Amino acid sequence: MFRSSSRRSGINSPEIISENAAEGFLILSDFGDTTYLKALNTNTADRLFDEATDALVKWQLASKPTALPRVHGKNSFERA
Protein backbone atom coordinates (compact mmCIF):
# COMPACT_ATOMS: atom_id res chain seq x y z
CA MET A 1 0.00 0.00 0.00
CA PHE A 2 2.71 2.51 0.97
CA ARG A 3 4.81 1.82 -2.12
CA SER A 4 2.00 2.38 -4.60
CA SER A 5 0.44 5.40 -2.86
CA SER A 6 3.78 7.17 -2.36
CA ARG A 7 4.76 6.62 -5.99
CA ARG A 8 1.38 7.86 -7.24
CA SER A 9 1.68 10.97 -5.10
CA GLY A 10 5.18 11.84 -6.27
CA ILE A 11 6.53 12.27 -2.74
CA ASN A 12 10.13 11.43 -1.95
CA SER A 13 9.97 8.04 -0.25
CA PRO A 14 12.42 5.18 0.17
CA GLU A 15 12.60 2.71 -2.69
CA ILE A 16 11.90 -0.87 -1.67
CA ILE A 17 14.88 -2.75 -3.07
CA SER A 18 13.90 -6.18 -1.77
CA GLU A 19 11.25 -7.60 0.53
CA ASN A 20 10.40 -10.82 2.33
CA ALA A 21 6.87 -10.39 3.64
CA ALA A 22 6.79 -13.84 5.24
CA GLU A 23 9.78 -12.96 7.43
CA GLY A 24 8.88 -9.26 7.78
CA PHE A 25 12.02 -7.84 6.17
CA LEU A 26 12.56 -4.94 3.79
CA ILE A 27 15.70 -3.54 2.21
CA LEU A 28 15.15 0.17 1.57
CA SER A 29 17.14 2.87 -0.17
CA ASP A 30 18.91 5.27 2.17
CA PHE A 31 18.32 9.03 2.30
CA GLY A 32 21.48 9.70 4.31
CA ASP A 33 22.07 10.85 7.88
CA THR A 34 20.36 14.25 7.91
CA THR A 35 17.02 14.06 9.70
CA TYR A 36 14.41 16.80 9.82
CA LEU A 37 15.33 17.35 13.45
CA LYS A 38 19.01 17.89 12.56
CA ALA A 39 18.09 20.28 9.74
CA LEU A 40 15.47 22.17 11.75
CA ASN A 41 16.45 25.64 12.94
CA THR A 42 15.01 29.13 12.83
CA ASN A 43 16.22 29.61 9.25
CA THR A 44 14.77 26.34 7.89
CA ALA A 45 11.65 25.79 10.00
CA ASP A 46 9.09 27.41 7.70
CA ARG A 47 10.44 25.70 4.56
CA LEU A 48 10.74 22.26 6.20
CA PHE A 49 7.26 22.37 7.70
CA ASP A 50 5.79 23.58 4.39
CA GLU A 51 7.54 20.75 2.51
CA ALA A 52 6.40 18.15 5.05
CA THR A 53 2.81 19.40 4.93
CA ASP A 54 2.83 19.44 1.12
CA ALA A 55 4.13 15.84 1.04
CA LEU A 56 1.39 14.65 3.43
CA VAL A 57 -1.32 16.35 1.38
CA LYS A 58 0.03 14.84 -1.87
CA TRP A 59 0.16 11.38 -0.27
CA GLN A 60 -3.39 11.71 1.08
CA LEU A 61 -4.74 12.86 -2.29
CA ALA A 62 -3.09 9.89 -4.03
CA SER A 63 -4.42 7.29 -1.58
CA LYS A 64 -7.43 5.10 -2.24
CA PRO A 65 -10.64 6.27 -0.54
CA THR A 66 -10.78 3.19 1.73
CA ALA A 67 -7.04 2.87 2.45
CA LEU A 68 -7.02 5.11 5.52
CA PRO A 69 -9.41 5.07 8.50
CA ARG A 70 -12.20 7.61 8.61
CA VAL A 71 -12.04 10.04 11.50
CA HIS A 72 -15.37 10.51 13.31
CA GLY A 73 -14.22 12.47 16.31
CA LYS A 74 -11.18 13.68 18.15
CA ASN A 75 -9.93 10.18 19.08
CA SER A 76 -12.31 7.94 17.15
CA PHE A 77 -11.24 5.92 14.10
CA GLU A 78 -13.28 3.46 12.10
CA ARG A 79 -12.19 1.32 9.16
CA ALA A 80 -14.20 2.11 6.04
JSON list of C-alpha atoms in Angstrom, two decimals:
[
{"chain": "A", "resi": 1, "resn": "MET", "atom": "CA", "xyz": [0.00, 0.00, 0.00]},
{"chain": "A", "resi": 2, "resn": "PHE", "atom": "CA", "xyz": [2.71, 2.51, 0.97]},
{"chain": "A", "resi": 3, "resn": "ARG", "atom": "CA", "xyz": [4.81, 1.82, -2.12]},
{"chain": "A", "resi": 4, "resn": "SER", "atom": "CA", "xyz": [2.00, 2.38, -4.60]},
{"chain": "A", "resi": 5, "resn": "SER", "atom": "CA", "xyz": [0.44, 5.40, -2.86]},
{"chain": "A", "resi": 6, "resn": "SER", "atom": "CA", "xyz": [3.78, 7.17, -2.36]},
{"chain": "A", "resi": 7, "resn": "ARG", "atom": "CA", "xyz": [4.76, 6.62, -5.99]},
{"chain": "A", "resi": 8, "resn": "ARG", "atom": "CA", "xyz": [1.38, 7.86, -7.24]},
{"chain": "A", "resi": 9, "resn": "SER", "atom": "CA", "xyz": [1.68, 10.97, -5.10]},
{"chain": "A", "resi": 10, "resn": "GLY", "atom": "CA", "xyz": [5.18, 11.84, -6.27]},
{"chain": "A", "resi": 11, "resn": "ILE", "atom": "CA", "xyz": [6.53, 12.27, -2.74]},
{"chain": "A", "resi": 12, "resn": "ASN", "atom": "CA", "xyz": [10.13, 11.43, -1.95]},
{"chain": "A", "resi": 13, "resn": "SER", "atom": "CA", "xyz": [9.97, 8.04, -0.25]},
{"chain": "A", "resi": 14, "resn": "PRO", "atom": "CA", "xyz": [12.42, 5.18, 0.17]},
{"chain": "A", "resi": 15, "resn": "GLU", "atom": "CA", "xyz": [12.60, 2.71, -2.69]},
{"chain": "A", "resi": 16, "resn": "ILE", "atom": "CA", "xyz": [11.90, -0.87, -1.67]},
{"chain": "A", "resi": 17, "resn": "ILE", "atom": "CA", "xyz": [14.88, -2.75, -3.07]},
{"chain": "A", "resi": 18, "resn": "SER", "atom": "CA", "xyz": [13.90, -6.18, -1.77]},
{"chain": "A", "resi": 19, "resn": "GLU", "atom": "CA", "xyz": [11.25, -7.60, 0.53]},
{"chain": "A", "resi": 20, "resn": "ASN", "atom": "CA", "xyz": [10.40, -10.82, 2.33]},
{"chain": "A", "resi": 21, "resn": "ALA", "atom": "CA", "xyz": [6.87, -10.39, 3.64]},
{"chain": "A", "resi": 22, "resn": "ALA", "atom": "CA", "xyz": [6.79, -13.84, 5.24]},
{"chain": "A", "resi": 23, "resn": "GLU", "atom": "CA", "xyz": [9.78, -12.96, 7.43]},
{"chain": "A", "resi": 24, "resn": "GLY", "atom": "CA", "xyz": [8.88, -9.26, 7.78]},
{"chain": "A", "resi": 25, "resn": "PHE", "atom": "CA", "xyz": [12.02, -7.84, 6.17]},
{"chain": "A", "resi": 26, "resn": "LEU", "atom": "CA", "xyz": [12.56, -4.94, 3.79]},
{"chain": "A", "resi": 27, "resn": "ILE", "atom": "CA", "xyz": [15.70, -3.54, 2.21]},
{"chain": "A", "resi": 28, "resn": "LEU", "atom": "CA", "xyz": [15.15, 0.17, 1.57]},
{"chain": "A", "resi": 29, "resn": "SER", "atom": "CA", "xyz": [17.14, 2.87, -0.17]},
{"chain": "A", "resi": 30, "resn": "ASP", "atom": "CA", "xyz": [18.91, 5.27, 2.17]},
{"chain": "A", "resi": 31, "resn": "PHE", "atom": "CA", "xyz": [18.32, 9.03, 2.30]},
{"chain": "A", "resi": 32, "resn": "GLY", "atom": "CA", "xyz": [21.48, 9.70, 4.31]},
{"chain": "A", "resi": 33, "resn": "ASP", "atom": "CA", "xyz": [22.07, 10.85, 7.88]},
{"chain": "A", "resi": 34, "resn": "THR", "atom": "CA", "xyz": [20.36, 14.25, 7.91]},
{"chain": "A", "resi": 35, "resn": "THR", "atom": "CA", "xyz": [17.02, 14.06, 9.70]},
{"chain": "A", "resi": 36, "resn": "TYR", "atom": "CA", "xyz": [14.41, 16.80, 9.82]},
{"chain": "A", "resi": 37, "resn": "LEU", "atom": "CA", "xyz": [15.33, 17.35, 13.45]},
{"chain": "A", "resi": 38, "resn": "LYS", "atom": "CA", "xyz": [19.01, 17.89, 12.56]},
{"chain": "A", "resi": 39, "resn": "ALA", "atom": "CA", "xyz": [18.09, 20.28, 9.74]},
{"chain": "A", "resi": 40, "resn": "LEU", "atom": "CA", "xyz": [15.47, 22.17, 11.75]},
{"chain": "A", "resi": 41, "resn": "ASN", "atom": "CA", "xyz": [16.45, 25.64, 12.94]},
{"chain": "A", "resi": 42, "resn": "THR", "atom": "CA", "xyz": [15.01, 29.13, 12.83]},
{"chain": "A", "resi": 43, "resn": "ASN", "atom": "CA", "xyz": [16.22, 29.61, 9.25]},
{"chain": "A", "resi": 44, "resn": "THR", "atom": "CA", "xyz": [14.77, 26.34, 7.89]},
{"chain": "A", "resi": 45, "resn": "ALA", "atom": "CA", "xyz": [11.65, 25.79, 10.00]},
{"chain": "A", "resi": 46, "resn": "ASP", "atom": "CA", "xyz": [9.09, 27.41, 7.70]},
{"chain": "A", "resi": 47, "resn": "ARG", "atom": "CA", "xyz": [10.44, 25.70, 4.56]},
{"chain": "A", "resi": 48, "resn": "LEU", "atom": "CA", "xyz": [10.74, 22.26, 6.20]},
{"chain": "A", "resi": 49, "resn": "PHE", "atom": "CA", "xyz": [7.26, 22.37, 7.70]},
{"chain": "A", "resi": 50, "resn": "ASP", "atom": "CA", "xyz": [5.79, 23.58, 4.39]},
{"chain": "A", "resi": 51, "resn": "GLU", "atom": "CA", "xyz": [7.54, 20.75, 2.51]},
{"chain": "A", "resi": 52, "resn": "ALA", "atom": "CA", "xyz": [6.40, 18.15, 5.05]},
{"chain": "A", "resi": 53, "resn": "THR", "atom": "CA", "xyz": [2.81, 19.40, 4.93]},
{"chain": "A", "resi": 54, "resn": "ASP", "atom": "CA", "xyz": [2.83, 19.44, 1.12]},
{"chain": "A", "resi": 55, "resn": "ALA", "atom": "CA", "xyz": [4.13, 15.84, 1.04]},
{"chain": "A", "resi": 56, "resn": "LEU", "atom": "CA", "xyz": [1.39, 14.65, 3.43]},
{"chain": "A", "resi": 57, "resn": "VAL", "atom": "CA", "xyz": [-1.32, 16.35, 1.38]},
{"chain": "A", "resi": 58, "resn": "LYS", "atom": "CA", "xyz": [0.03, 14.84, -1.87]},
{"chain": "A", "resi": 59, "resn": "TRP", "atom": "CA", "xyz": [0.16, 11.38, -0.27]},
{"chain": "A", "resi": 60, "resn": "GLN", "atom": "CA", "xyz": [-3.39, 11.71, 1.08]},
{"chain": "A", "resi": 61, "resn": "LEU", "atom": "CA", "xyz": [-4.74, 12.86, -2.29]},
{"chain": "A", "resi": 62, "resn": "ALA", "atom": "CA", "xyz": [-3.09, 9.89, -4.03]},
{"chain": "A", "resi": 63, "resn": "SER", "atom": "CA", "xyz": [-4.42, 7.29, -1.58]},
{"chain": "A", "resi": 64, "resn": "LYS", "atom": "CA", "xyz": [-7.43, 5.10, -2.24]},
{"chain": "A", "resi": 65, "resn": "PRO", "atom": "CA", "xyz": [-10.64, 6.27, -0.54]},
{"chain": "A", "resi": 66, "resn": "THR", "atom": "CA", "xyz": [-10.78, 3.19, 1.73]},
{"chain": "A", "resi": 67, "resn": "ALA", "atom": "CA", "xyz": [-7.04, 2.87, 2.45]},
{"chain": "A", "resi": 68, "resn": "LEU", "atom": "CA", "xyz": [-7.02, 5.11, 5.52]},
{"chain": "A", "resi": 69, "resn": "PRO", "atom": "CA", "xyz": [-9.41, 5.07, 8.50]},
{"chain": "A", "resi": 70, "resn": "ARG", "atom": "CA", "xyz": [-12.20, 7.61, 8.61]},
{"chain": "A", "resi": 71, "resn": "VAL", "atom": "CA", "xyz": [-12.04, 10.04, 11.50]},
{"chain": "A", "resi": 72, "resn": "HIS", "atom": "CA", "xyz": [-15.37, 10.51, 13.31]},
{"chain": "A", "resi": 73, "resn": "GLY", "atom": "CA", "xyz": [-14.22, 12.47, 16.31]},
{"chain": "A", "resi": 74, "resn": "LYS", "atom": "CA", "xyz": [-11.18, 13.68, 18.15]},
{"chain": "A", "resi": 75, "resn": "ASN", "atom": "CA", "xyz": [-9.93, 10.18, 19.08]},
{"chain": "A", "resi": 76, "resn": "SER", "atom": "CA", "xyz": [-12.31, 7.94, 17.15]},
{"chain": "A", "resi": 77, "resn": "PHE", "atom": "CA", "xyz": [-11.24, 5.92, 14.10]},
{"chain": "A", "resi": 78, "resn": "GLU", "atom": "CA", "xyz": [-13.28, 3.46, 12.10]},
{"chain": "A", "resi": 79, "resn": "ARG", "atom": "CA", "xyz": [-12.19, 1.32, 9.16]},
{"chain": "A", "resi": 80, "resn": "ALA", "atom": "CA", "xyz": [-14.20, 2.11, 6.04]}
]
